[in-house]
Amino acid sequence: MQEIVLSTEFITTFLVFLVTVAVIVGLVIYERKPRQSLDPKMLPSTALMLGVGILSLLTLVHLVNLLGIHTGR
């Protein structure tokens, strides 16, 4: 188990997972800020949150598969 956690593939996937979670948290904070004007925001935070959330879910499944738990057939 320890050699799996110390592998380059696991570390890279875990870092990508952490980055995607951080981006989601940042987008939630950005979306929840009160608006100062009625101009539309230049960043489509809901669409980005959906895309990054899907990527985060895929990296989480990959991490679980790397640990030896089979999630598919």
CSV table of C-alpha atoms in Angstrom, one decimal:
chain,number,residue,atom,x,y,z
A,1,MET,CA,0.0,0.0,0.0
A,2,GLN,CA,2.8,2.4,0.8
A,3,GLU,CA,4.5,1.9,-2.5
A,4,ILE,CA,1.2,2.8,-4.3
A,5,VAL,CA,0.8,6.0,-2.3
A,6,LEU,CA,4.4,7.1,-3.0
A,7,SER,CA,4.1,6.4,-6.8
A,8,THR,CA,4.4,9.3,-9.2
A,9,GLU,CA,1.0,8.5,-10.7
A,10,PHE,CA,-0.8,8.6,-7.4
A,11,ILE,CA,0.9,11.8,-6.3
A,12,THR,CA,0.1,13.6,-9.6
A,13,THR,CA,-3.5,12.5,-9.5
A,14,PHE,CA,-3.9,13.5,-5.9
A,15,LEU,CA,-2.4,17.0,-6.7
A,16,VAL,CA,-4.8,17.4,-9.6
A,17,PHE,CA,-7.7,16.4,-7.2
A,18,LEU,CA,-6.6,19.0,-4.7
A,19,VAL,CA,-6.3,21.7,-7.4
A,20,THR,CA,-9.8,20.9,-8.7
A,21,VAL,CA,-11.3,21.1,-5.2
A,22,ALA,CA,-9.5,24.4,-4.6
A,23,VAL,CA,-10.9,25.8,-7.9
A,24,ILE,CA,-14.4,24.7,-7.0
A,25,VAL,CA,-14.1,26.4,-3.6
A,26,GLY,CA,-12.8,29.5,-5.2
A,27,LEU,CA,-15.7,29.5,-7.7
A,28,VAL,CA,-18.2,29.1,-5.0
A,29,ILE,CA,-16.8,32.0,-3.1
A,30,TYR,CA,-16.8,34.1,-6.3
A,31,GLU,CA,-20.4,33.2,-7.1
A,32,ARG,CA,-21.6,34.0,-3.5
A,33,LYS,CA,-20.2,37.5,-3.4
A,34,PRO,CA,-22.8,40.2,-3.5
A,35,ARG,CA,-23.1,42.1,-6.8
A,36,GLN,CA,-22.1,45.7,-6.8
A,37,SER,CA,-23.8,46.5,-10.1
A,38,LEU,CA,-26.3,44.9,-12.5
A,39,ASP,CA,-23.6,44.2,-15.1
A,40,PRO,CA,-23.2,40.5,-15.9
A,41,LYS,CA,-20.1,38.8,-14.5
A,42,MET,CA,-17.4,38.1,-17.0
A,43,LEU,CA,-16.7,34.6,-15.7
A,44,PRO,CA,-19.3,31.9,-16.2
A,45,SER,CA,-18.8,30.4,-12.7
A,46,THR,CA,-21.6,27.9,-12.8
A,47,ALA,CA,-20.5,26.3,-16.1
A,48,LEU,CA,-16.9,26.2,-14.9
A,49,MET,CA,-17.9,24.7,-11.6
A,50,LEU,CA,-19.7,21.9,-13.4
A,51,GLY,CA,-16.8,21.2,-15.7
A,52,VAL,CA,-14.2,21.2,-12.9
A,53,GLY,CA,-16.6,19.2,-10.7
A,54,ILE,CA,-16.7,16.4,-13.3
A,55,LEU,CA,-12.9,16.5,-13.6
A,56,SER,CA,-12.7,16.3,-9.8
A,57,LEU,CA,-15.0,13.3,-9.7
A,58,LEU,CA,-13.0,11.5,-12.4
A,59,THR,CA,-9.7,12.1,-10.5
A,60,LEU,CA,-11.4,10.8,-7.3
A,61,VAL,CA,-12.5,7.6,-9.1
A,62,HIS,CA,-8.9,7.2,-10.5
A,63,LEU,CA,-7.4,7.6,-7.0
A,64,VAL,CA,-9.8,5.0,-5.6
A,65,ASN,CA,-8.8,2.6,-8.5
A,66,LEU,CA,-5.2,3.2,-7.8
A,67,LEU,CA,-5.7,2.1,-4.2
A,68,GLY,CA,-7.1,-1.2,-5.5
A,69,ILE,CA,-10.8,-0.7,-5.2
A,70,HIS,CA,-12.5,-1.6,-8.5
A,71,THR,CA,-15.3,0.8,-9.4
A,72,GLY,CA,-16.2,-0.7,-12.8
A,73,ARG,CA,-16.7,-4.1,-14.3
